[in-house]
Amino acid sequence: DVSWEEQFKQLVEFKGKHGHYDVPQHDMINSQKLGLWVREQRASYKNGTLLNYRLVRLNEIRFNWSGSYLSWEGRFKQLVEFKGEHGHCHVHLRYLDNPPLGQWLDQQRKRYRGKKLQKDRIDRLNEIG
């Protein structure tokens, strides 16, 4: 069984590689489910059962307790990176490498159709395709 510290180290490595803590639930690193571990940390925090030293360690790395959260700018940056990698902006709703990106883009489309997306954001999204 992988220790808490080892999972913590893997989380830091994931953040370094992907730029966020939105680890997919299915993500396997060294045969351990890092996404499940992250979900457990968030649940323990929410329930008040997370050990204090673990809370301190996660806060030190600016862990996002709510999960699946990046600012609009952060997600837009990810979309630009996606386009650079794939040549298009058609991110599937269940994009396995970064599920929150697909969900964010779906929300932008819904806001646009409902005339609730700000004009400057529409313009920026249109600029990248």
Coordinates of C-alpha atoms in Angstrom, one line a residue:
D1 CA 0.0 0.0 0.0
V2 CA 1.3 3.4 -0.9
S3 CA 1.8 5.8 2.0
W4 CA 0.1 9.2 2.2
E5 CA 3.4 10.9 1.7
E6 CA 4.0 8.9 -1.6
Q7 CA 0.6 9.9 -2.8
F8 CA 1.3 13.5 -1.9
K9 CA 4.5 13.4 -3.8
Q10 CA 2.7 12.0 -6.9
L11 CA 0.1 14.8 -6.6
V12 CA 2.9 17.4 -6.6
E13 CA 4.4 15.7 -9.7
F14 CA 0.9 15.7 -11.4
K15 CA 0.6 19.4 -10.7
G16 CA 4.0 20.0 -12.2
K17 CA 3.1 18.2 -15.3
H18 CA -0.5 19.3 -15.8
G19 CA -0.6 22.7 -14.0
H20 CA -3.6 21.8 -11.8
Y21 CA -4.9 19.4 -9.2
D22 CA -7.9 18.1 -11.1
V23 CA -6.7 14.5 -11.2
P24 CA -9.1 12.3 -13.2
Q25 CA -10.7 9.6 -11.0
H26 CA -9.4 6.9 -13.3
D27 CA -5.8 8.2 -13.3
M28 CA -3.3 5.5 -12.4
I29 CA 0.2 6.3 -11.3
N30 CA 2.3 3.4 -10.2
S31 CA -0.8 1.3 -10.1
Q32 CA -2.4 3.5 -7.5
K33 CA -5.5 5.6 -8.0
L34 CA -4.3 9.1 -7.5
G35 CA -7.7 10.6 -8.5
L36 CA -9.4 8.5 -5.8
W37 CA -6.8 9.6 -3.2
V38 CA -7.4 13.3 -4.1
R39 CA -11.2 12.8 -3.8
E40 CA -10.6 11.2 -0.4
Q41 CA -8.5 14.1 0.8
R42 CA -11.2 16.6 -0.3
A43 CA -13.9 14.5 1.4
S44 CA -11.9 14.3 4.7
Y45 CA -11.4 18.0 4.6
K46 CA -15.1 18.7 4.0
N47 CA -16.0 16.3 6.9
G48 CA -13.4 17.7 9.2
T49 CA -11.6 14.4 9.6
L50 CA -8.4 15.3 7.7
L51 CA -5.4 15.1 10.0
N52 CA -4.0 18.5 10.8
Y53 CA -0.5 17.8 9.4
R54 CA -2.0 16.6 6.1
L55 CA -4.1 19.8 5.9
V56 CA -1.0 21.9 6.5
R57 CA 1.0 19.9 3.8
L58 CA -1.8 20.3 1.2
N59 CA -2.3 24.0 2.0
E60 CA 1.5 24.5 1.6
I61 CA 1.2 23.4 -2.1
R62 CA -2.0 25.6 -2.5
F63 CA -4.1 22.5 -3.1
N64 CA -7.6 23.4 -4.4
W65 CA -10.1 22.0 -1.9
S66 CA -13.2 22.5 -4.0
G67 CA -11.8 20.6 -7.0
S68 CA -12.4 21.2 -10.7
Y69 CA -11.8 24.8 -10.3
L70 CA -9.6 27.1 -12.3
S71 CA -10.3 30.7 -13.2
W72 CA -11.8 31.4 -16.6
E73 CA -8.3 32.5 -17.6
G74 CA -6.8 29.3 -16.4
R75 CA -9.2 27.2 -18.4
F76 CA -8.8 29.4 -21.4
K77 CA -5.1 28.9 -21.2
Q78 CA -5.6 25.1 -21.1
L79 CA -7.9 25.4 -24.2
V80 CA -5.1 27.3 -26.1
E81 CA -2.7 24.6 -25.1
F82 CA -5.1 21.9 -26.2
K83 CA -5.5 23.6 -29.6
G84 CA -1.7 23.8 -30.0
E85 CA -1.4 20.1 -29.3
H86 CA -4.4 18.9 -31.3
G87 CA -5.0 21.6 -33.9
H88 CA -8.6 22.3 -33.0
C89 CA -10.7 23.3 -30.0
H90 CA -13.2 20.5 -30.1
V91 CA -12.7 19.2 -26.6
H92 CA -14.9 16.2 -25.8
L93 CA -17.1 16.6 -22.7
R94 CA -15.4 13.6 -21.2
Y95 CA -11.8 14.4 -22.4
L96 CA -9.8 11.9 -20.4
D97 CA -6.6 13.9 -20.1
N98 CA -8.4 16.8 -18.5
P99 CA -12.2 16.2 -17.8
P100 CA -12.8 19.6 -16.3
L101 CA -11.6 21.3 -19.5
G102 CA -14.3 19.6 -21.6
Q103 CA -16.9 20.4 -18.9
W104 CA -15.8 24.1 -18.8
L105 CA -16.0 24.4 -22.6
D106 CA -19.5 22.8 -22.6
Q107 CA -20.5 25.4 -20.0
Q108 CA -19.1 28.2 -22.2
R109 CA -21.2 26.9 -25.1
K110 CA -24.3 26.8 -23.0
R111 CA -23.7 30.3 -21.7
Y112 CA -23.2 31.5 -25.2
R113 CA -26.5 29.9 -26.5
G114 CA -28.3 31.4 -23.5
K115 CA -26.8 34.8 -24.3
K116 CA -25.1 34.8 -20.9
L117 CA -21.5 34.7 -22.0
Q118 CA -19.7 38.1 -21.9
K119 CA -18.8 39.6 -25.2
D120 CA -15.0 39.8 -24.5
R121 CA -15.0 36.1 -23.7
I122 CA -16.9 35.3 -26.9
D123 CA -14.4 37.3 -28.9
R124 CA -11.4 35.5 -27.2
L125 CA -12.9 32.1 -27.9
N126 CA -13.7 33.0 -31.5
E127 CA -10.1 34.2 -31.9
I128 CA -8.7 30.8 -31.2
G129 CA -11.3 28.9 -33.1

